[in-house]
Amino acid sequence: MTSRTHLAALGVALTLAGAALAPTSALAAPATPSAPPVTQPVTQPESGRVTTGATTLDVQGKGRTPFTYQGSGYGTSVTGGQVPVGSGRTGLTRVSCTSQTGKSNRNYVAEAELPGAGTVDAVSSKVVTRRKGTRFETFAKHKVASVVLADTPLGSLSVSGVVAVAKAFHTPKGFGTYTNTKIAGITFTPPVGDPQVIPIPTPGQPVTIPGLATLTLGRGIEKHSQHDGRAFAVALVVKVIPTETVVKVGRSVAKITDGYKTGIFHGSSFPAKASVLGDIVKVGRVINRVMPCAGTDGQLQVEKAADVNIGDQVKVGAAEAKQIGRQNRQRATGREASQVAGVDIGGQLQVEAIKSYAKMTRYRSGKSNRNAGMSVGGITLGGQEISLDQLKQGIEIPGLAKVQADIRKKVGGGIKVIGLRITLLDGTGAVVDLATSQIRIDSK
């Protein structure tokens, strides 16, 4: 095993080791002062009525409600530094935007081997939308029984009993949120000597094992207003010193919002995304604008980013993502758009002003329409101008890249367009997508 590979493996092991959570809990009161604290027992499911604005629904435990729900989480994630392929996220679970209670997704990983490094045991994940009495809730819980870093020249580190919980709910008195994280214990076993119990970090007081890792207690973030509740909980953050990777252990997210009338939005726009095969880490997305479940209430949302280089051969100009979504009792309409100022591929191909959009409308009757498109400002190959039609058919620059424009796909009743796809021919298997826009609107 090379020193680079060894350090990378060490980073992931510690990453997963970070799964142990330290006790922190926070409770945010609902939007109105009179809302009951979440520590009160919830009532058992029963028939009832919920009124929000002009919307009044009968709800029997499961089924459509006047709210939208969203939840997700994972056991561990690794970013930055020398991250080996496959580290990714363990025990990933989510419930995508829905207006229905009674939704449940679970995931369980009994044991994950970390070749040459260690193991993570019993990662369990659960995300549900539920109704108890007049309480409507998104609930997310992620647990890691233990993470053990195998023998290394620096010793071994283990973390046990990590739990992260996030709740976002609505009662007749308003929206509220709740988070809680726990870590049972952390143990460091040096190359020589007895195992040492490492103090669980306290807020603002990280714990460092010299030359190995810095452990920082995660936190709960709770936000609520008259229209929504959002809860985020991370149990532990581990910075692996040798590899400069950052590991989050135990992450749970729960959201609930009002505003649902006709459609549930699933949309996103990301101007640049790169991923590779082999032994090179995924680059990820440059801006990833995600449409809120109930749309944007007719407000245009914009996010921008400066120039970015993806490897040595692909230089991407300034990026921008836009989205807007609105709905009434007759229809829901949304639009996603993304663009980059330009791209230079190995000095051989230049494409200016790459733009794409995806648009969809869903009517209360169940009918829908959708369309997508893309455009460029200009294309130069080897100093000569070429047409967009040529680029749509696909071109290959020997030894450098394959390039194709305007890739469209129907996705789950919606539509997706990739403005430009670049596949490098340098042996890495890298794929770069520029100006990607997608949208789908469901009825529930």
Coordinates of C-alpha atoms in Angstrom, one line a residue:
M1 CA 0.0 0.0 0.0
T2 CA 1.5 3.4 -1.0
S3 CA 1.7 6.2 1.6
R4 CA -0.9 8.2 -0.2
T5 CA -3.3 5.2 -0.3
H6 CA -2.6 4.5 3.3
L7 CA -3.3 8.0 4.4
A8 CA -6.5 8.1 2.4
A9 CA -7.7 4.8 3.9
L10 CA -6.8 6.2 7.3
G11 CA -8.9 9.3 6.5
V12 CA -12.0 7.3 5.7
A13 CA -11.6 5.1 8.7
L14 CA -11.5 8.1 10.9
T15 CA -14.3 9.6 9.0
L16 CA -16.5 6.8 9.8
A17 CA -15.1 6.7 13.3
G18 CA -16.5 10.1 13.7
A19 CA -19.9 8.6 13.8
A20 CA -20.1 8.8 17.5
L21 CA -22.1 11.8 18.6
A22 CA -21.8 14.0 21.6
P23 CA -24.8 14.8 23.6
T24 CA -26.3 18.1 22.4
S25 CA -29.9 18.9 22.1
A26 CA -31.8 22.0 21.2
L27 CA -35.5 22.7 21.1
A28 CA -37.0 25.5 19.1
A29 CA -40.4 26.6 20.1
P30 CA -43.0 26.8 17.4
A31 CA -43.5 30.1 15.6
T32 CA -46.1 31.3 18.1
P33 CA -45.2 31.8 21.8
S34 CA -48.1 29.6 22.9
A35 CA -46.9 26.5 20.9
P36 CA -46.3 23.5 23.2
P37 CA -42.8 22.2 23.6
V38 CA -41.9 19.1 21.7
T39 CA -41.1 17.3 25.0
Q40 CA -44.8 16.9 25.7
P41 CA -46.2 13.5 24.8
V42 CA -47.8 13.4 21.4
T43 CA -51.3 12.2 21.0
Q44 CA -52.1 8.9 19.2
P45 CA -53.4 9.1 15.6
E46 CA -57.0 10.0 15.4
S47 CA -59.5 11.6 13.1
G48 CA -59.2 15.4 12.9
R49 CA -59.3 18.6 10.9
V50 CA -56.5 20.8 9.9
T51 CA -57.0 24.4 8.7
T52 CA -54.3 26.5 7.0
G53 CA -55.6 29.6 5.4
A54 CA -58.5 28.7 3.2
T55 CA -57.5 25.0 3.1
T56 CA -59.4 22.6 5.3
L57 CA -58.8 18.9 5.1
D58 CA -60.0 15.7 6.8
V59 CA -56.9 13.6 7.6
Q60 CA -57.0 10.0 8.8
G61 CA -53.4 9.2 9.8
K62 CA -52.2 8.6 6.2
G63 CA -52.7 10.4 3.0
R64 CA -52.5 13.9 1.5
T65 CA -52.3 16.9 3.8
P66 CA -52.0 20.7 3.3
F67 CA -48.2 20.4 4.0
T68 CA -45.1 19.3 2.2
Y69 CA -42.5 17.1 3.9
Q70 CA -38.9 16.3 3.2
G71 CA -36.3 14.4 5.1
S72 CA -32.8 12.9 4.7
G73 CA -29.6 11.9 6.3
Y74 CA -26.7 9.4 6.5
G75 CA -24.3 7.7 8.9
T76 CA -21.1 9.2 7.5
S77 CA -19.8 11.4 4.7
V78 CA -16.3 12.4 3.6
T79 CA -15.2 15.5 1.7
G80 CA -12.0 17.2 0.7
G81 CA -8.4 16.0 0.8
Q82 CA -7.4 12.6 -0.4
V83 CA -10.8 10.9 -0.4
P84 CA -10.7 7.4 -1.8
V85 CA -13.4 6.3 -4.2
G86 CA -16.4 4.6 -2.5
S87 CA -16.1 6.6 0.7
G88 CA -19.3 8.6 -0.2
R89 CA -22.1 8.4 2.3
T90 CA -23.0 5.3 4.4
G91 CA -26.6 4.5 5.2
L92 CA -28.1 7.3 3.0
T93 CA -31.8 7.6 3.4
R94 CA -34.4 10.2 2.2
V95 CA -38.0 11.0 1.7
S96 CA -38.3 13.4 -1.2
C97 CA -40.9 16.1 -1.4
T98 CA -44.3 14.8 -0.7
S99 CA -47.7 16.0 0.7
Q100 CA -48.5 12.7 2.2
T101 CA -48.0 11.3 5.7
G102 CA -47.3 7.6 6.2
K103 CA -44.2 7.7 4.0
S104 CA -41.2 5.8 5.4
N105 CA -37.8 5.0 4.1
R106 CA -35.2 3.0 6.0
N107 CA -31.7 1.8 5.4
Y108 CA -29.4 -0.6 7.3
V109 CA -25.7 -1.4 6.8
A110 CA -24.7 -4.3 9.0
E111 CA -20.9 -3.9 8.4
A112 CA -18.8 -2.0 5.9
E113 CA -15.2 -3.0 5.4
L114 CA -12.6 -0.3 4.9
P115 CA -9.8 -2.2 3.1
G116 CA -6.6 -1.8 5.0
A117 CA -8.2 0.5 7.5
G118 CA -11.1 -0.7 9.6
T119 CA -14.8 -1.2 9.8
V120 CA -18.0 0.6 10.6
D121 CA -20.8 -1.5 12.2
A122 CA -24.6 -1.2 12.3
V123 CA -25.5 2.0 10.5
S124 CA -29.3 2.4 10.6
S125 CA -31.3 5.2 9.1
K126 CA -34.9 6.1 9.2
V127 CA -36.9 9.0 7.6
V128 CA -40.7 9.1 8.0
T129 CA -43.6 11.5 7.5
R130 CA -46.3 11.0 10.1
R131 CA -49.4 12.4 11.7
K132 CA -50.2 11.9 15.4
G133 CA -53.4 13.6 16.4
T134 CA -53.2 17.1 15.1
R135 CA -49.4 17.0 14.9
F136 CA -47.9 16.6 11.4
E137 CA -44.2 15.8 11.3
T138 CA -41.1 14.9 9.4
F139 CA -38.9 12.7 11.5
A140 CA -35.3 11.7 10.7
K141 CA -33.0 9.5 12.8
H142 CA -29.6 8.1 12.0
K143 CA -27.5 5.8 14.2
V144 CA -24.0 4.3 14.0
A145 CA -23.2 1.6 16.5
S146 CA -19.5 1.8 16.2
V147 CA -16.6 2.8 13.9
V148 CA -13.2 1.3 14.4
L149 CA -10.0 2.3 12.7
A150 CA -7.8 -0.7 12.2
D151 CA -4.1 -0.8 13.4
T152 CA -2.0 1.9 11.9
P153 CA 1.4 3.4 12.9
L154 CA -0.5 6.1 14.7
G155 CA -2.7 3.7 16.7
S156 CA -6.4 3.1 16.4
L157 CA -9.5 5.2 17.1
S158 CA -13.0 4.0 17.8
V159 CA -16.3 5.8 18.3
S160 CA -19.5 4.2 19.5
G161 CA -23.1 4.9 20.0
V162 CA -23.7 7.8 17.6
V163 CA -27.3 9.1 17.2
A164 CA -28.7 12.1 15.3
V165 CA -32.4 13.1 15.4
A166 CA -34.2 15.9 13.6
K167 CA -37.9 16.8 13.7
A168 CA -39.9 19.4 11.9
F169 CA -43.6 19.6 12.8
H170 CA -46.8 21.6 12.7
T171 CA -49.5 21.7 15.5
P172 CA -52.6 23.9 15.6
K173 CA -50.4 26.5 17.3
G174 CA -47.7 26.7 14.6
F175 CA -44.5 25.2 13.2
G176 CA -41.8 23.9 15.5
T177 CA -38.5 22.0 15.3
Y178 CA -36.3 19.7 17.5
T179 CA -32.8 18.3 17.2
N180 CA -30.8 15.9 19.4
T181 CA -27.4 14.2 19.0
K182 CA -25.6 11.7 21.2
I183 CA -22.1 10.1 21.4
A184 CA -21.6 7.2 23.8
G185 CA -17.8 7.1 23.8
I186 CA -14.5 7.6 22.0
T187 CA -11.4 5.5 22.6
F188 CA -7.8 5.9 21.3
T189 CA -5.5 2.9 21.4
P190 CA -1.8 4.0 20.8
P191 CA 0.8 1.7 19.2
V192 CA 2.2 1.2 22.7
G193 CA 0.4 1.3 26.0
D194 CA -3.2 1.0 27.3
P195 CA -6.3 2.3 25.5
Q196 CA -7.2 5.9 26.4
V197 CA -10.7 7.2 26.8
I198 CA -11.0 10.4 24.8
P199 CA -13.3 13.1 26.2
I200 CA -16.3 13.7 24.1
P201 CA -16.0 17.2 22.6
T202 CA -18.0 20.0 24.1
P203 CA -19.4 22.9 22.2
G204 CA -16.6 25.2 21.0
Q205 CA -13.9 22.9 22.5
P206 CA -12.6 20.4 19.8
V207 CA -10.5 17.5 20.9
T208 CA -7.2 16.8 19.0
I209 CA -5.2 13.6 18.8
P210 CA -1.8 14.9 17.7
G211 CA -1.0 13.9 14.1
L212 CA -4.2 12.0 13.7
A213 CA -7.4 13.9 13.9
T214 CA -9.4 16.7 15.4
L215 CA -12.9 15.9 16.6
T216 CA -15.5 18.7 16.9
L217 CA -18.9 18.3 18.4
G218 CA -21.7 18.7 15.8
R219 CA -24.7 20.9 16.3
G220 CA -28.4 21.2 15.8
I221 CA -29.8 24.0 13.7
E222 CA -33.5 24.8 14.1
K223 CA -35.4 27.4 12.1
H224 CA -39.1 28.0 11.9
S225 CA -41.5 30.7 10.7
Q226 CA -45.2 31.1 10.1
H227 CA -44.9 29.0 7.0
D228 CA -42.2 26.3 7.6
G229 CA -40.0 24.4 10.0
R230 CA -36.4 23.2 9.2
A231 CA -34.2 21.1 11.5
F232 CA -30.6 20.0 10.8
A233 CA -28.5 17.8 13.2
V234 CA -24.9 16.7 12.8
A235 CA -23.4 14.6 15.6
L236 CA -19.7 14.8 15.0
V237 CA -17.2 16.4 12.6
V238 CA -13.8 14.8 12.2
K239 CA -10.9 16.5 10.5
V240 CA -8.3 13.9 9.5
I241 CA -5.0 15.6 9.8
P242 CA -2.8 13.4 7.5
T243 CA -5.3 13.5 4.6
E244 CA -7.0 16.9 5.3
T245 CA -10.4 15.3 4.8
V246 CA -13.5 16.4 6.7
V247 CA -15.9 13.7 7.9
K248 CA -19.4 14.3 9.1
V249 CA -20.8 11.6 11.3
G250 CA -24.6 11.2 11.9
R251 CA -26.5 13.8 9.9
S252 CA -30.3 14.1 10.0
V253 CA -32.5 16.7 8.2
A254 CA -36.2 17.3 8.5
K255 CA -38.4 19.9 6.8
I256 CA -42.1 20.8 6.7
T257 CA -43.8 23.7 4.9
D258 CA -47.2 25.0 3.9
G259 CA -48.2 26.4 0.5
Y260 CA -49.2 23.1 -1.2
K261 CA -52.2 23.6 -3.5
T262 CA -51.8 21.7 -6.7
G263 CA -48.2 20.4 -7.2
I264 CA -45.1 19.1 -5.5
F265 CA -42.0 20.4 -7.1
H266 CA -38.8 18.3 -7.8
G267 CA -36.3 20.5 -9.6
S268 CA -32.7 21.5 -9.6
S269 CA -30.1 23.4 -11.7
F270 CA -26.4 23.0 -11.5
P271 CA -24.1 24.8 -14.0
A272 CA -21.2 22.4 -13.6
K273 CA -20.8 18.9 -12.3
A274 CA -17.7 16.6 -12.6
S275 CA -17.2 13.0 -11.7
V276 CA -14.5 10.5 -12.4
L277 CA -13.8 6.8 -12.3
G278 CA -10.7 4.9 -11.1
D279 CA -8.7 6.3 -8.2
I280 CA -9.7 9.9 -8.5
V281 CA -12.2 11.5 -6.2
K282 CA -15.6 12.9 -7.4
V283 CA -15.4 16.6 -7.9
G284 CA -19.1 17.3 -7.2
R285 CA -21.3 20.2 -8.3
V286 CA -20.5 23.9 -8.7
I287 CA -23.7 25.3 -7.3
N288 CA -26.7 23.0 -6.9
R289 CA -29.9 24.9 -6.7
V290 CA -32.8 22.7 -5.5
M291 CA -36.4 23.8 -5.9
P292 CA -38.4 24.0 -2.6
C293 CA -41.2 21.4 -2.3
A294 CA -44.0 24.0 -2.8
G295 CA -42.1 26.2 -5.2
T296 CA -40.7 29.7 -4.6
D297 CA -44.0 31.5 -4.3
G298 CA -43.3 33.2 -7.6
Q299 CA -40.0 34.6 -6.5
L300 CA -37.0 34.2 -8.8
Q301 CA -34.1 32.6 -6.9
V302 CA -30.5 33.1 -8.3
E303 CA -27.2 31.8 -7.3
K304 CA -23.8 32.6 -8.8
A305 CA -20.2 31.3 -8.6
A306 CA -16.9 32.4 -10.0
D307 CA -14.7 30.7 -12.5
V308 CA -13.6 27.1 -11.7
N309 CA -11.1 24.7 -13.2
I310 CA -12.0 21.0 -13.3
G311 CA -8.7 19.2 -13.6
D312 CA -6.0 20.5 -15.9
Q313 CA -7.9 20.3 -19.1
V314 CA -11.3 21.9 -18.4
K315 CA -11.6 25.5 -17.5
V316 CA -15.1 26.7 -16.8
G317 CA -16.2 30.4 -16.7
A318 CA -18.6 32.0 -14.2
A319 CA -21.6 29.9 -13.4
E320 CA -25.2 30.9 -12.6
A321 CA -28.4 29.0 -11.6
K322 CA -32.0 30.3 -11.6
Q323 CA -35.3 28.9 -10.6
I324 CA -38.9 29.9 -10.0
G325 CA -42.0 28.0 -9.0
R326 CA -45.6 29.1 -8.4
Q327 CA -48.9 27.4 -7.9
N328 CA -52.6 28.1 -7.3
R329 CA -55.6 25.9 -7.0
Q330 CA -55.7 25.3 -10.8
R331 CA -52.1 24.7 -11.8
A332 CA -48.4 24.6 -10.7
T333 CA -45.6 25.9 -12.9
G334 CA -41.9 25.8 -12.5
R335 CA -38.8 26.7 -14.4
E336 CA -35.1 25.8 -13.8
A337 CA -32.2 27.4 -15.7
S338 CA -28.4 27.2 -15.5
Q339 CA -25.5 28.6 -17.5
V340 CA -21.8 29.0 -17.6
A341 CA -20.0 31.9 -19.3
G342 CA -17.9 29.5 -21.3
V343 CA -15.5 26.5 -21.3
D344 CA -12.1 25.8 -22.7
I345 CA -11.1 22.2 -23.2
G346 CA -7.4 21.7 -23.5
G347 CA -7.0 24.9 -25.5
Q348 CA -8.5 23.0 -28.5
L349 CA -12.3 23.6 -28.0
Q350 CA -13.9 26.8 -26.7
V351 CA -17.7 27.1 -26.2
E352 CA -19.1 30.4 -25.1
A353 CA -22.3 31.2 -23.1
I354 CA -23.7 27.7 -22.5
K355 CA -27.3 28.0 -21.3
S356 CA -30.1 25.5 -20.6
Y357 CA -33.7 25.5 -19.2
A358 CA -36.4 23.1 -18.2
K359 CA -40.0 24.1 -17.7
M360 CA -43.1 22.2 -16.6
T361 CA -46.8 23.0 -15.8
R362 CA -49.1 20.5 -14.1
Y363 CA -52.9 21.2 -14.0
R364 CA -55.3 20.2 -11.3
S365 CA -57.0 18.0 -13.9
G366 CA -53.9 15.8 -14.0
K367 CA -52.7 17.0 -17.4
S368 CA -49.2 18.5 -17.8
N369 CA -46.8 19.9 -20.3
R370 CA -43.1 20.2 -20.3
N371 CA -40.3 21.5 -22.5
A372 CA -36.5 22.1 -22.3
G373 CA -33.9 23.7 -24.4
M374 CA -30.3 24.9 -24.6
S375 CA -28.2 27.5 -26.5
V376 CA -24.6 28.6 -26.9
G377 CA -23.0 31.9 -27.9
G378 CA -20.3 30.5 -30.1
I379 CA -18.1 27.4 -30.7
T380 CA -14.5 27.3 -31.8
L381 CA -12.6 24.1 -32.6
G382 CA -8.9 24.3 -33.4
G383 CA -9.3 28.0 -34.3
Q384 CA -12.3 27.3 -36.6
E385 CA -15.9 28.1 -35.9
I386 CA -18.3 25.2 -35.9
S387 CA -22.1 25.0 -35.7
L388 CA -24.2 23.9 -32.7
D389 CA -25.7 21.2 -34.8
Q390 CA -22.3 19.6 -35.2
L391 CA -21.8 19.8 -31.4
K392 CA -25.2 18.2 -30.9
Q393 CA -24.2 15.2 -33.0
G394 CA -21.0 14.9 -31.0
I395 CA -17.4 15.5 -31.8
E396 CA -14.2 13.9 -30.6
I397 CA -10.8 15.5 -30.1
P398 CA -8.3 12.6 -30.3
G399 CA -6.6 12.0 -27.0
L400 CA -8.4 14.8 -25.3
A401 CA -12.2 14.6 -25.1
K402 CA -15.6 13.6 -26.5
V403 CA -18.1 16.5 -26.5
Q404 CA -21.9 16.4 -27.0
A405 CA -24.5 19.2 -26.6
D406 CA -28.2 19.2 -25.8
I407 CA -28.7 15.8 -24.1
R408 CA -32.4 15.6 -23.1
K409 CA -34.1 12.9 -21.0
K410 CA -37.6 12.4 -19.6
V411 CA -37.2 11.8 -15.9
G412 CA -40.1 10.4 -13.8
G413 CA -42.7 12.4 -15.6
G414 CA -40.5 15.4 -15.8
I415 CA -37.7 16.6 -18.0
K416 CA -33.9 17.1 -17.8
V417 CA -31.5 18.7 -20.2
I418 CA -27.6 18.7 -20.1
G419 CA -26.3 21.6 -22.0
L420 CA -22.9 20.2 -22.7
R421 CA -21.3 16.8 -21.7
I422 CA -17.5 16.4 -21.8
T423 CA -15.9 13.0 -21.5
L424 CA -12.1 13.2 -21.1
L425 CA -10.0 10.7 -22.9
D426 CA -7.0 11.0 -20.6
G427 CA -7.5 7.6 -18.9
T428 CA -9.3 9.0 -15.9
G429 CA -12.8 8.4 -17.2
A430 CA -13.8 11.9 -16.1
V431 CA -17.3 13.2 -17.2
V432 CA -18.1 16.9 -16.9
D433 CA -21.7 18.1 -17.4
L434 CA -22.3 21.8 -17.9
A435 CA -25.6 23.8 -17.7
T436 CA -27.9 21.0 -16.4
S437 CA -31.5 21.8 -15.7
Q438 CA -34.3 19.5 -14.6
I439 CA -37.8 19.7 -13.2
R440 CA -40.7 17.4 -12.3
I441 CA -44.1 18.4 -10.7
D442 CA -46.1 15.7 -9.0
S443 CA -49.7 15.9 -7.8
K444 CA -49.0 14.7 -4.3

